[in-house]
PDB file of C-alpha atoms in Angstrom:
ATOM      1  CA  UNK A  12       0.000  -0.184   0.032  1.00 57.00           C
ATOM      2  CA  UNK A  13       1.203   3.479  -0.881  1.00 50.00           C
ATOM      3  CA  UNK A  14      -0.064   7.015   0.199  1.00 39.00           C
ATOM      4  CA  UNK A  15       0.983  10.577  -0.508  1.00 36.00           C
ATOM      5  CA  UNK A  16      -1.473  12.728   0.758  1.00 34.00           C
ATOM      6  CA  UNK A  17      -2.477  16.355  -0.523  1.00 34.00           C
ATOM      7  CA  UNK A  18      -3.035  19.072   1.705  1.00 30.00           C
ATOM      8  CA  UNK A  19      -5.950  20.877  -0.252  1.00 29.00           C
ATOM      9  CA  UNK A  20      -9.019  20.668   1.865  1.00 26.00           C
ATOM     10  CA  UNK A  21     -11.506  21.886  -0.731  1.00 25.00           C
ATOM     11  CA  UNK A  22     -12.479  19.786  -3.668  1.00 26.00           C
ATOM     12  CA  UNK A  23     -15.523  19.272  -5.638  1.00 28.00           C
ATOM     13  CA  UNK A  24     -17.113  15.951  -6.074  1.00 30.00           C
ATOM     14  CA  UNK A  25     -18.178  14.856  -9.399  1.00 33.00           C
ATOM     15  CA  UNK A  26     -21.841  13.645 -10.717  1.00 34.00           C
ATOM     16  CA  UNK A  27     -22.999  11.821 -13.736  1.00 38.00           C
ATOM     17  CA  UNK A  28     -25.634  12.936 -15.894  1.00 37.00           C
ATOM     18  CA  UNK A  29     -29.291  11.223 -15.872  1.00 34.00           C
ATOM     19  CA  UNK A  30     -28.210   9.179 -18.992  1.00 39.00           C
ATOM     20  CA  UNK A  31     -25.141   6.986 -19.566  1.00 47.00           C
ATOM     21  CA  UNK A  32     -22.711   9.481 -20.588  1.00 44.00           C
ATOM     22  CA  UNK A  33     -19.888   9.481 -23.183  1.00 45.00           C
ATOM     23  CA  UNK A  34     -16.501  10.654 -22.261  1.00 46.00           C
ATOM     24  CA  UNK A  35     -13.084  10.405 -23.847  1.00 42.00           C
ATOM     25  CA  UNK A  36      -9.800  10.115 -21.893  1.00 40.00           C
ATOM     26  CA  UNK A  37     -11.189  12.488 -19.253  1.00 41.00           C
ATOM     27  CA  UNK A  38     -14.419  12.323 -17.444  1.00 41.00           C
ATOM     28  CA  UNK A  39     -16.711  15.031 -18.550  1.00 40.00           C
ATOM     29  CA  UNK A  40     -18.923  15.793 -15.511  1.00 42.00           C
ATOM     30  CA  UNK A  41     -21.011  18.347 -13.614  1.00 36.00           C
ATOM     31  CA  UNK A  42     -19.824  19.886 -10.617  1.00 38.00           C
ATOM     32  CA  UNK A  43     -21.585  19.920  -7.226  1.00 39.00           C
ATOM     33  CA  UNK A  44     -20.361  22.337  -4.861  1.00 32.00           C
ATOM     34  CA  UNK A  45     -19.877  21.775  -1.361  1.00 37.00           C
ATOM     35  CA  UNK A  46     -18.407  24.247   1.499  1.00 35.00           C
ATOM     36  CA  UNK A  47     -15.986  21.459   2.397  1.00 51.00           C
ATOM     37  CA  UNK A  48     -15.555  18.082   0.769  1.00 69.00           C
ATOM     38  CA  UNK A  49     -12.329  16.813   2.545  1.00 75.00           C
ATOM     39  CA  UNK A  50     -14.436  14.364   4.439  1.00 88.00           C
ATOM     40  CA  UNK A  51     -15.989  12.783   1.322  1.00 95.00           C
ATOM     41  CA  UNK A  52     -15.053   9.291   0.554  1.00 97.00           C
ATOM     42  CA  UNK A  53     -14.557   7.316  -2.658  1.00 98.00           C
ATOM     43  CA  UNK A  54     -14.224   3.617  -2.959  1.00 98.00           C
ATOM     44  CA  UNK A  55     -12.742   2.587  -6.324  1.00 98.00           C
ATOM     45  CA  UNK A  56     -13.141  -1.281  -7.209  1.00 98.00           C
ATOM     46  CA  UNK A  57     -11.024  -2.272 -10.033  1.00 94.00           C
ATOM     47  CA  UNK A  58     -11.568  -5.531 -12.318  1.00 89.00           C
ATOM     48  CA  UNK A  59      -9.639  -8.725 -12.431  1.00 86.00           C
ATOM     49  CA  UNK A  60     -11.944 -11.900 -12.898  1.00 84.00           C
ATOM     50  CA  UNK A  61     -13.248 -14.440 -10.533  1.00 87.00           C
ATOM     51  CA  UNK A  62     -10.180 -14.049  -8.566  1.00 89.00           C
ATOM     52  CA  UNK A  63     -10.355 -10.439  -8.262  1.00 92.00           C
ATOM     53  CA  UNK A  64     -13.830 -10.072  -6.975  1.00 94.00           C
ATOM     54  CA  UNK A  65     -13.049 -12.697  -4.282  1.00 94.00           C
ATOM     55  CA  UNK A  66     -10.005 -10.878  -3.364  1.00 95.00           C
ATOM     56  CA  UNK A  67     -11.780  -7.616  -3.041  1.00 96.00           C
ATOM     57  CA  UNK A  68     -14.747  -9.168  -1.217  1.00 97.00           C
ATOM     58  CA  UNK A  69     -12.523 -11.066   1.409  1.00 97.00           C
ATOM     59  CA  UNK A  70     -10.555  -7.428   1.885  1.00 97.00           C
ATOM     60  CA  UNK A  71     -13.421  -5.779   2.514  1.00 98.00           C
ATOM     61  CA  UNK A  72     -14.798  -8.517   4.829  1.00 98.00           C
ATOM     62  CA  UNK A  73     -11.586  -8.451   6.950  1.00 98.00           C
ATOM     63  CA  UNK A  74     -11.668  -4.589   7.094  1.00 98.00           C
ATOM     64  CA  UNK A  75     -15.063  -4.575   8.422  1.00 97.00           C
ATOM     65  CA  UNK A  76     -14.328  -7.384  10.992  1.00 96.00           C
ATOM     66  CA  UNK A  77     -11.712  -4.957  12.225  1.00 96.00           C
ATOM     67  CA  UNK A  78     -13.836  -1.996  12.489  1.00 96.00           C
ATOM     68  CA  UNK A  79     -13.027  -0.364   9.109  1.00 97.00           C
ATOM     69  CA  UNK A  80     -16.520  -0.100   6.925  1.00 97.00           C
ATOM     70  CA  UNK A  81     -15.568   0.516   3.243  1.00 98.00           C
ATOM     71  CA  UNK A  82     -19.258   0.160   2.404  1.00 97.00           C
ATOM     72  CA  UNK A  83     -20.058   3.600   4.079  1.00 95.00           C
ATOM     73  CA  UNK A  84     -17.895   5.364   1.052  1.00 97.00           C
ATOM     74  CA  UNK A  85     -19.822   8.365  -0.646  1.00 97.00           C
ATOM     75  CA  UNK A  86     -19.436   6.978  -3.753  1.00 98.00           C
ATOM     76  CA  UNK A  87     -18.325   3.503  -5.021  1.00 98.00           C
ATOM     77  CA  UNK A  88     -16.997   3.035  -8.524  1.00 98.00           C
ATOM     78  CA  UNK A  89     -16.918  -0.516  -9.773  1.00 97.00           C
ATOM     79  CA  UNK A  90     -15.399  -2.034 -12.911  1.00 95.00           C
ATOM     80  CA  UNK A  91     -15.625  -5.101 -14.499  1.00 93.00           C
ATOM     81  CA  UNK A  92     -15.644  -7.762 -11.683  1.00 93.00           C
ATOM     82  CA  UNK A  93     -15.411  -4.719  -9.611  1.00 96.00           C
ATOM     83  CA  UNK A  94     -18.860  -3.683 -10.737  1.00 97.00           C
ATOM     84  CA  UNK A  95     -19.832  -6.978  -9.108  1.00 97.00           C
ATOM     85  CA  UNK A  96     -18.363  -6.007  -5.973  1.00 97.00           C
ATOM     86  CA  UNK A  97     -19.868  -2.623  -5.979  1.00 98.00           C
ATOM     87  CA  UNK A  98     -23.313  -3.950  -6.367  1.00 98.00           C
ATOM     88  CA  UNK A  99     -23.024  -7.063  -3.852  1.00 98.00           C
ATOM     89  CA  UNK A 100     -21.652  -4.950  -1.005  1.00 98.00           C
ATOM     90  CA  UNK A 101     -24.379  -2.146  -1.439  1.00 98.00           C
ATOM     91  CA  UNK A 102     -27.086  -4.713  -1.504  1.00 97.00           C
ATOM     92  CA  UNK A 103     -27.722  -4.667   2.425  1.00 95.00           C
ATOM     93  CA  UNK A 104     -25.808  -7.916   2.575  1.00 96.00           C
ATOM     94  CA  UNK A 105     -23.074  -7.796   5.028  1.00 97.00           C
ATOM     95  CA  UNK A 106     -19.373  -8.215   3.716  1.00 97.00           C
ATOM     96  CA  UNK A 107     -18.869 -11.168   6.173  1.00 97.00           C
ATOM     97  CA  UNK A 108     -21.772 -13.265   4.577  1.00 97.00           C
ATOM     98  CA  UNK A 109     -20.238 -12.407   0.902  1.00 97.00           C
ATOM     99  CA  UNK A 110     -16.842 -13.738   1.917  1.00 96.00           C
ATOM    100  CA  UNK A 111     -18.592 -16.901   3.850  1.00 96.00           C
ATOM    101  CA  UNK A 112     -20.332 -17.656   0.420  1.00 96.00           C
ATOM    102  CA  UNK A 113     -17.184 -17.666  -1.439  1.00 94.00           C
ATOM    103  CA  UNK A 114     -15.661 -20.206   0.926  1.00 94.00           C
ATOM    104  CA  UNK A 115     -18.620 -22.469   0.615  1.00 92.00           C
ATOM    105  CA  UNK A 116     -18.406 -22.374  -3.089  1.00 86.00           C
ATOM    106  CA  UNK A 117     -17.970 -26.115  -4.324  1.00 70.00           C
ATOM    107  CA  UNK A 118     -14.188 -26.235  -5.868  1.00 61.00           C
ATOM    108  CA  UNK A 119     -13.798 -26.180  -9.360  1.00 53.00           C
ATOM    109  CA  UNK A 120     -10.711 -27.531 -11.160  1.00 48.00           C
ATOM    110  CA  UNK A 121     -11.018 -25.402 -14.514  1.00 45.00           C
ATOM    111  CA  UNK A 122     -13.163 -22.897 -15.792  1.00 40.00           C
ATOM    112  CA  UNK A 123     -13.710 -25.034 -18.663  1.00 41.00           C
ATOM    113  CA  UNK A 124     -15.376 -27.691 -16.727  1.00 41.00           C
ATOM    114  CA  UNK A 125     -18.218 -25.372 -15.369  1.00 38.00           C
ATOM    115  CA  UNK A 126     -19.811 -24.305 -18.699  1.00 38.00           C
ATOM    116  CA  UNK A 127     -23.299 -25.850 -18.229  1.00 37.00           C
ATOM    117  CA  UNK A 128     -23.550 -24.301 -14.558  1.00 41.00           C
ATOM    118  CA  UNK A 129     -25.631 -21.210 -14.755  1.00 37.00           C
ATOM    119  CA  UNK A 130     -23.938 -19.346 -11.928  1.00 40.00           C
ATOM    120  CA  UNK A 131     -20.526 -19.493 -14.062  1.00 41.00           C
ATOM    121  CA  UNK A 132     -19.543 -17.414 -17.235  1.00 41.00           C
ATOM    122  CA  UNK A 133     -19.967 -18.644 -20.525  1.00 41.00           C
ATOM    123  CA  UNK A 134     -16.855 -20.362 -22.056  1.00 45.00           C
ATOM    124  CA  UNK A 135     -14.156 -17.889 -22.326  1.00 49.00           C
ATOM    125  CA  UNK A 136     -10.610 -18.595 -21.812  1.00 47.00           C
ATOM    126  CA  UNK A 137      -8.113 -16.199 -19.845  1.00 53.00           C
ATOM    127  CA  UNK A 138      -5.208 -16.755 -22.201  1.00 57.00           C
ATOM    128  CA  UNK A 139      -7.503 -16.703 -25.490  1.00 74.00           C
ATOM    129  CA  UNK A 140      -8.995 -13.269 -24.326  1.00 70.00           C
ATOM    130  CA  UNK A 141      -5.507 -11.952 -23.339  1.00 74.00           C
ATOM    131  CA  UNK A 142      -4.244 -12.900 -27.085  1.00 79.00           C
ATOM    132  CA  UNK A 143      -7.108 -11.400 -28.913  1.00 78.00           C
ATOM    133  CA  UNK A 144      -6.967  -7.997 -26.833  1.00 78.00           C
ATOM    134  CA  UNK A 145      -3.246  -7.724 -26.987  1.00 82.00           C
ATOM    135  CA  UNK A 146      -3.305  -7.983 -30.777  1.00 87.00           C
ATOM    136  CA  UNK A 147      -5.872  -5.143 -30.555  1.00 85.00           C
ATOM    137  CA  UNK A 148      -4.075  -3.125 -28.377  1.00 83.00           C
ATOM    138  CA  UNK A 149      -0.642  -3.481 -30.178  1.00 85.00           C
ATOM    139  CA  UNK A 150      -2.183  -2.142 -33.423  1.00 87.00           C
ATOM    140  CA  UNK A 151      -3.813   1.047 -31.935  1.00 86.00           C
ATOM    141  CA  UNK A 152      -2.532   4.269 -32.167  1.00 90.00           C
ATOM    142  CA  UNK A 153      -3.945   5.681 -28.951  1.00 91.00           C
ATOM    143  CA  UNK A 154      -6.615   4.866 -26.352  1.00 88.00           C
ATOM    144  CA  UNK A 155      -9.669   6.144 -28.381  1.00 91.00           C
ATOM    145  CA  UNK A 156      -8.215   4.162 -31.362  1.00 93.00           C
ATOM    146  CA  UNK A 157      -7.954   1.095 -29.276  1.00 87.00           C
ATOM    147  CA  UNK A 158     -11.698   1.459 -27.937  1.00 92.00           C
ATOM    148  CA  UNK A 159     -12.903   2.045 -31.426  1.00 94.00           C
ATOM    149  CA  UNK A 160     -11.157  -1.153 -32.607  1.00 92.00           C
ATOM    150  CA  UNK A 161     -12.074  -3.509 -29.650  1.00 90.00           C
ATOM    151  CA  UNK A 162     -15.614  -2.553 -30.027  1.00 90.00           C
ATOM    152  CA  UNK A 163     -15.503  -3.130 -33.853  1.00 90.00           C
ATOM    153  CA  UNK A 164     -13.849  -6.609 -33.435  1.00 89.00           C
ATOM    154  CA  UNK A 165     -16.068  -7.655 -30.679  1.00 88.00           C
ATOM    155  CA  UNK A 166     -19.307  -6.881 -32.803  1.00 90.00           C
ATOM    156  CA  UNK A 167     -17.714  -8.312 -36.102  1.00 86.00           C
ATOM    157  CA  UNK A 168     -17.294 -11.839 -34.280  1.00 81.00           C
ATOM    158  CA  UNK A 169     -20.513 -11.747 -32.251  1.00 78.00           C
ATOM    159  CA  UNK A 170     -22.656 -14.376 -33.885  1.00 65.00           C
ATOM    160  CA  UNK A 171     -24.839 -14.959 -30.910  1.00 64.00           C
ATOM    161  CA  UNK A 172     -28.521 -15.634 -31.675  1.00 66.00           C
ATOM    162  CA  UNK A 173     -29.298 -13.756 -28.405  1.00 68.00           C
ATOM    163  CA  UNK A 174     -29.010 -17.039 -25.982  1.00 75.00           C
ATOM    164  CA  UNK A 175     -25.746 -15.962 -24.847  1.00 82.00           C
ATOM    165  CA  UNK A 176     -26.925 -12.507 -23.779  1.00 85.00           C
ATOM    166  CA  UNK A 177     -29.566 -13.893 -21.888  1.00 90.00           C
ATOM    167  CA  UNK A 178     -27.107 -16.509 -20.341  1.00 90.00           C
ATOM    168  CA  UNK A 179     -24.979 -13.851 -19.083  1.00 91.00           C
ATOM    169  CA  UNK A 180     -27.742 -11.753 -17.723  1.00 94.00           C
ATOM    170  CA  UNK A 181     -28.897 -14.653 -15.858  1.00 95.00           C
ATOM    171  CA  UNK A 182     -25.317 -15.457 -14.598  1.00 93.00           C
ATOM    172  CA  UNK A 183     -24.924 -11.724 -13.214  1.00 95.00           C
ATOM    173  CA  UNK A 184     -28.314 -11.794 -11.809  1.00 96.00           C
ATOM    174  CA  UNK A 185     -27.484 -14.759  -9.746  1.00 95.00           C
ATOM    175  CA  UNK A 186     -24.356 -13.067  -8.219  1.00 94.00           C
ATOM    176  CA  UNK A 187     -26.234 -10.118  -6.969  1.00 97.00           C
ATOM    177  CA  UNK A 188     -28.041 -10.370  -3.752  1.00 96.00           C
ATOM    178  CA  UNK A 189     -30.251  -7.243  -5.016  1.00 96.00           C
ATOM    179  CA  UNK A 190     -31.313  -6.285  -8.413  1.00 97.00           C
ATOM    180  CA  UNK A 191     -32.200  -2.691  -7.557  1.00 96.00           C
ATOM    181  CA  UNK A 192     -29.899   0.365  -7.508  1.00 98.00           C
ATOM    182  CA  UNK A 193     -28.839   1.396  -4.129  1.00 96.00           C
ATOM    183  CA  UNK A 194     -29.701   4.566  -2.936  1.00 93.00           C
ATOM    184  CA  UNK A 195     -26.059   5.092  -2.293  1.00 94.00           C
ATOM    185  CA  UNK A 196     -24.098   6.759  -5.181  1.00 97.00           C
ATOM    186  CA  UNK A 197     -22.578   3.806  -7.307  1.00 98.00           C
ATOM    187  CA  UNK A 198     -20.922   4.411 -10.970  1.00 98.00           C
ATOM    188  CA  UNK A 199     -20.198   1.440 -13.278  1.00 98.00           C
ATOM    189  CA  UNK A 200     -18.257   2.225 -16.459  1.00 97.00           C
ATOM    190  CA  UNK A 201     -18.741   0.613 -19.620  1.00 96.00           C
ATOM    191  CA  UNK A 202     -17.458   1.093 -23.473  1.00 95.00           C
ATOM    192  CA  UNK A 203     -20.073   1.695 -26.121  1.00 95.00           C
ATOM    193  CA  UNK A 204     -18.953  -1.006 -28.372  1.00 93.00           C
ATOM    194  CA  UNK A 205     -20.508   0.721 -31.693  1.00 94.00           C
ATOM    195  CA  UNK A 206     -18.928   4.219 -31.045  1.00 95.00           C
ATOM    196  CA  UNK A 207     -15.905   3.357 -28.889  1.00 93.00           C
ATOM    197  CA  UNK A 208     -17.100   5.877 -26.507  1.00 95.00           C
ATOM    198  CA  UNK A 209     -16.869   5.332 -22.795  1.00 94.00           C
ATOM    199  CA  UNK A 210     -19.992   5.660 -20.810  1.00 96.00           C
ATOM    200  CA  UNK A 211     -20.940   5.307 -17.060  1.00 97.00           C
ATOM    201  CA  UNK A 212     -23.946   3.913 -15.638  1.00 97.00           C
ATOM    202  CA  UNK A 213     -25.661   5.169 -12.314  1.00 97.00           C
ATOM    203  CA  UNK A 214     -29.158   4.652 -10.945  1.00 95.00           C
ATOM    204  CA  UNK A 215     -30.158   7.647 -12.873  1.00 96.00           C
ATOM    205  CA  UNK A 216     -29.464   6.199 -16.358  1.00 95.00           C
ATOM    206  CA  UNK A 217     -32.369   4.463 -17.038  1.00 94.00           C
ATOM    207  CA  UNK A 218     -30.617   1.169 -17.103  1.00 96.00           C
ATOM    208  CA  UNK A 219     -31.083  -1.655 -14.540  1.00 97.00           C
ATOM    209  CA  UNK A 220     -28.589  -2.788 -12.088  1.00 98.00           C
ATOM    210  CA  UNK A 221     -27.955  -6.149 -13.674  1.00 98.00           C
ATOM    211  CA  UNK A 222     -27.795  -4.820 -17.117  1.00 97.00           C
ATOM    212  CA  UNK A 223     -25.082  -2.357 -15.985  1.00 98.00           C
ATOM    213  CA  UNK A 224     -23.244  -4.985 -14.246  1.00 97.00           C
ATOM    214  CA  UNK A 225     -23.338  -7.202 -17.138  1.00 96.00           C
ATOM    215  CA  UNK A 226     -22.120  -4.704 -19.440  1.00 96.00           C
ATOM    216  CA  UNK A 227     -19.250  -3.668 -17.415  1.00 96.00           C
ATOM    217  CA  UNK A 228     -18.071  -7.401 -17.165  1.00 94.00           C
ATOM    218  CA  UNK A 229     -18.727  -8.202 -20.774  1.00 90.00           C
ATOM    219  CA  UNK A 230     -15.273  -8.965 -22.101  1.00 81.00           C
ATOM    220  CA  UNK A 231     -15.304 -10.257 -25.951  1.00 81.00           C
ATOM    221  CA  UNK A 232     -19.030 -10.452 -26.505  1.00 87.00           C
ATOM    222  CA  UNK A 233     -21.181  -7.180 -26.723  1.00 91.00           C
ATOM    223  CA  UNK A 234     -23.968  -7.113 -24.109  1.00 94.00           C
ATOM    224  CA  UNK A 235     -27.052  -5.412 -25.652  1.00 93.00           C
ATOM    225  CA  UNK A 236     -29.216  -2.901 -23.958  1.00 94.00           C
ATOM    226  CA  UNK A 237     -31.928  -1.751 -26.073  1.00 91.00           C
ATOM    227  CA  UNK A 238     -30.325  -0.686 -29.689  1.00 90.00           C
ATOM    228  CA  UNK A 239     -26.946  -0.385 -27.976  1.00 93.00           C
ATOM    229  CA  UNK A 240     -24.107  -2.824 -27.356  1.00 94.00           C
ATOM    230  CA  UNK A 241     -21.390  -2.508 -24.554  1.00 96.00           C
ATOM    231  CA  UNK A 242     -18.105  -3.981 -23.417  1.00 93.00           C
ATOM    232  CA  UNK A 243     -15.965  -4.188 -20.521  1.00 92.00           C
ATOM    233  CA  UNK A 244     -15.571  -1.140 -18.197  1.00 92.00           C
ATOM    234  CA  UNK A 245     -11.858  -1.620 -18.067  1.00 90.00           C
ATOM    235  CA  UNK A 246     -11.549  -0.421 -21.693  1.00 90.00           C
ATOM    236  CA  UNK A 247     -12.542   2.797 -20.592  1.00 93.00           C
ATOM    237  CA  UNK A 248      -9.580   3.460 -18.195  1.00 90.00           C
ATOM    238  CA  UNK A 249      -8.162   0.527 -16.520  1.00 87.00           C
ATOM    239  CA  UNK A 250      -9.387   0.753 -12.755  1.00 93.00           C
ATOM    240  CA  UNK A 251     -11.438   4.120 -13.805  1.00 96.00           C
ATOM    241  CA  UNK A 252     -10.310   5.725 -10.356  1.00 97.00           C
ATOM    242  CA  UNK A 253     -10.413   9.229 -12.174  1.00 96.00           C
ATOM    243  CA  UNK A 254     -14.276   9.000 -11.742  1.00 97.00           C
ATOM    244  CA  UNK A 255     -13.454   9.579  -8.084  1.00 97.00           C
ATOM    245  CA  UNK A 256     -11.913  13.296  -8.962  1.00 96.00           C
ATOM    246  CA  UNK A 257     -13.203  15.942  -6.222  1.00 95.00           C
ATOM    247  CA  UNK A 258     -13.394  13.470  -3.254  1.00 97.00           C
ATOM    248  CA  UNK A 259     -11.441  13.838  -0.470  1.00 96.00           C
ATOM    249  CA  UNK A 260     -10.141  10.990   0.373  1.00 97.00           C
ATOM    250  CA  UNK A 261     -10.028   7.898  -2.398  1.00 98.00           C
ATOM    251  CA  UNK A 262      -9.428   4.440  -1.643  1.00 98.00           C
ATOM    252  CA  UNK A 263      -8.319   2.106  -4.678  1.00 97.00           C
ATOM    253  CA  UNK A 264      -8.499  -1.729  -4.433  1.00 97.00           C
ATOM    254  CA  UNK A 265      -6.506  -2.758  -7.507  1.00 94.00           C
ATOM    255  CA  UNK A 266      -6.130  -6.623  -7.833  1.00 92.00           C
ATOM    256  CA  UNK A 267      -3.738  -6.383 -10.811  1.00 85.00           C
ATOM    257  CA  UNK A 268      -1.182  -4.326  -8.852  1.00 85.00           C
ATOM    258  CA  UNK A 269      -1.798  -1.143 -11.002  1.00 78.00           C
ATOM    259  CA  UNK A 270      -0.192  -3.155 -13.988  1.00 81.00           C
ATOM    260  CA  UNK A 271      -1.688  -1.863 -17.233  1.00 79.00           C
ATOM    261  CA  UNK A 272      -1.388  -3.367 -20.798  1.00 78.00           C
ATOM    262  CA  UNK A 273      -1.300  -0.258 -22.607  1.00 77.00           C
ATOM    263  CA  UNK A 274       1.499   2.091 -23.529  1.00 82.00           C
ATOM    264  CA  UNK A 275       2.295   4.446 -20.724  1.00 84.00           C
ATOM    265  CA  UNK A 276       1.866   7.566 -22.937  1.00 85.00           C
ATOM    266  CA  UNK A 277      -1.816   6.618 -23.261  1.00 86.00           C
ATOM    267  CA  UNK A 278      -2.632   7.617 -19.684  1.00 82.00           C
ATOM    268  CA  UNK A 279      -4.664   4.550 -19.233  1.00 84.00           C
ATOM    269  CA  UNK A 280      -2.726   3.427 -15.867  1.00 91.00           C
ATOM    270  CA  UNK A 281      -3.490   3.697 -12.297  1.00 94.00           C
ATOM    271  CA  UNK A 282      -0.325   5.585 -11.504  1.00 93.00           C
ATOM    272  CA  UNK A 283      -1.300   8.493 -13.968  1.00 95.00           C
ATOM    273  CA  UNK A 284      -4.761   8.357 -12.479  1.00 95.00           C
ATOM    274  CA  UNK A 285      -3.716   8.886  -8.819  1.00 96.00           C
ATOM    275  CA  UNK A 286      -1.374  11.452  -9.888  1.00 95.00           C
ATOM    276  CA  UNK A 287      -4.370  13.352 -11.080  1.00 96.00           C
ATOM    277  CA  UNK A 288      -6.385  12.618  -8.273  1.00 96.00           C
ATOM    278  CA  UNK A 289      -3.615  14.032  -5.906  1.00 96.00           C
ATOM    279  CA  UNK A 290      -3.138  17.026  -8.151  1.00 96.00           C
ATOM    280  CA  UNK A 291      -6.883  17.916  -7.670  1.00 95.00           C
ATOM    281  CA  UNK A 292      -6.532  17.749  -3.860  1.00 95.00           C
ATOM    282  CA  UNK A 293      -7.628  14.357  -3.091  1.00 96.00           C
ATOM    283  CA  UNK A 294      -5.743  12.102  -0.659  1.00 96.00           C
ATOM    284  CA  UNK A 295      -5.521   8.586  -2.257  1.00 97.00           C
ATOM    285  CA  UNK A 296      -4.494   5.051  -0.952  1.00 96.00           C
ATOM    286  CA  UNK A 297      -3.905   2.165  -3.238  1.00 96.00           C
ATOM    287  CA  UNK A 298      -4.123  -1.467  -1.768  1.00 96.00           C
ATOM    288  CA  UNK A 299      -2.808  -4.341  -4.121  1.00 94.00           C
ATOM    289  CA  UNK A 300      -2.693  -8.125  -2.977  1.00 92.00           C
ATOM    290  CA  UNK A 301      -0.025  -9.336  -1.267  1.00 91.00           C
ATOM    291  CA  UNK A 302       1.501 -13.035  -1.452  1.00 85.00           C
ATOM    292  CA  UNK A 303      -1.208 -14.279   0.860  1.00 81.00           C
ATOM    293  CA  UNK A 304      -3.864 -14.364  -2.083  1.00 78.00           C
ATOM    294  CA  UNK A 305      -1.529 -16.666  -4.100  1.00 72.00           C
ATOM    295  CA  UNK A 306      -0.417 -16.012  -7.810  1.00 71.00           C
ATOM    296  CA  UNK A 307      -3.747 -15.864  -9.118  1.00 73.00           C
ATOM    297  CA  UNK A 308      -3.898 -12.076 -10.928  1.00 72.00           C
ATOM    298  CA  UNK A 309      -2.959 -13.084 -14.135  1.00 63.00           C
ATOM    299  CA  UNK A 310      -4.423 -14.876 -17.066  1.00 60.00           C
ATOM    300  CA  UNK A 311      -6.014 -17.568 -14.797  1.00 67.00           C
ATOM    301  CA  UNK A 312      -8.141 -14.999 -13.168  1.00 71.00           C
ATOM    302  CA  UNK A 313     -11.194 -15.940 -15.026  1.00 71.00           C
ATOM    303  CA  UNK A 314     -10.785 -19.593 -13.315  1.00 79.00           C
ATOM    304  CA  UNK A 315     -13.416 -19.957 -10.439  1.00 82.00           C
ATOM    305  CA  UNK A 316     -10.744 -22.424  -8.202  1.00 85.00           C
ATOM    306  CA  UNK A 317      -8.977 -19.068  -7.820  1.00 86.00           C
ATOM    307  CA  UNK A 318     -11.700 -17.642  -5.537  1.00 91.00           C
ATOM    308  CA  UNK A 319     -11.457 -19.397  -2.211  1.00 92.00           C
ATOM    309  CA  UNK A 320      -7.693 -18.613  -1.964  1.00 91.00           C
ATOM    310  CA  UNK A 321      -7.931 -15.014  -3.185  1.00 93.00           C
ATOM    311  CA  UNK A 322     -10.819 -14.459  -0.823  1.00 95.00           C
ATOM    312  CA  UNK A 323      -8.865 -15.718   2.108  1.00 94.00           C
ATOM    313  CA  UNK A 324      -5.826 -13.924   1.218  1.00 94.00           C
ATOM    314  CA  UNK A 325      -7.694 -10.667   0.879  1.00 96.00           C
ATOM    315  CA  UNK A 326      -9.495 -11.329   4.181  1.00 97.00           C
ATOM    316  CA  UNK A 327      -5.992 -11.772   6.108  1.00 96.00           C
ATOM    317  CA  UNK A 328      -4.873  -8.778   4.418  1.00 96.00           C
ATOM    318  CA  UNK A 329      -7.925  -6.584   5.357  1.00 97.00           C
ATOM    319  CA  UNK A 330      -7.172  -7.452   9.230  1.00 96.00           C
ATOM    320  CA  UNK A 331      -3.448  -6.752   8.780  1.00 96.00           C
ATOM    321  CA  UNK A 332      -4.146  -3.343   7.202  1.00 96.00           C
ATOM    322  CA  UNK A 333      -6.898  -2.105   9.179  1.00 96.00           C
ATOM    323  CA  UNK A 334      -4.925  -0.281  11.834  1.00 95.00           C
ATOM    324  CA  UNK A 335      -3.158   1.498   8.985  1.00 93.00           C
ATOM    325  CA  UNK A 336      -6.277   2.343   6.861  1.00 96.00           C
ATOM    326  CA  UNK A 337      -8.552   3.466  10.068  1.00 95.00           C
ATOM    327  CA  UNK A 338      -7.378   6.863  10.264  1.00 91.00           C
ATOM    328  CA  UNK A 339      -7.386   7.478   6.603  1.00 95.00           C
ATOM    329  CA  UNK A 340     -10.939   6.042   6.311  1.00 94.00           C
ATOM    330  CA  UNK A 341     -12.766   7.540   9.361  1.00 84.00           C
TER     331      UNK A 341
END
């Protein structure tokens, strides 16, 4: 974990428009003024497949057990697997229950062995996805070009008759304790596959929570909402921590340790976003998995067998970090 607090006490929280909004490399938001926003808190939950979801839930449960409640954040920003976590922890279900549910899951040897399980994802190989997306990233001129190309490629290879869309909706719905947006502010980024434009869903977007999470977690197959099609929120800007601009304290849980597969000059990486947040007056803490979670945050992160060890590692790490994070978060 690392922190370099900023001394500025006056910042401006951001808001999202009443519809899914489109933005490019920097968020375009409306400002809501406050006399003093130094005590506003943002929780950023990055993506990392099955392993990342489990680690984040374990960490949140471990911190909660030690008296640090991350679910009380003023805004929660969830990307890809982090969008599932955001919906889960704001559902009214206690973090310890979500953690216990992971430990109770029936162990699975490989993701490929569970394709018939409705609770699991449609067949998607981590290595295959990495090879597919890496080629597109390597061919792109910049972040906007990458988004357009990855959207076009996903639409081109989508030959689904709609059954896969229904299956993915049902899978996501089964993972969420509640299918209703919480009153708490939750932001879920995704990518418009047709235009390459990033969008951000919230409870005012006119899109259901299940659909928003399904869109943000869709990696190679576009998820259709009405006439639009969406892809993974990580294509917007890795962890999307920049959406926390204006909040006094920002805590980022990043299973991939801040690593980025895009060129540094594109500014997609977490370090660039953290620098921007601090320049804007926010105090920022980042938390990455330690060795206790195991070596699971790689191409195998989609494998459901990674979930119990990742969750246990996250829980133990949360307990260990509680004292260090308590003063920052309270």
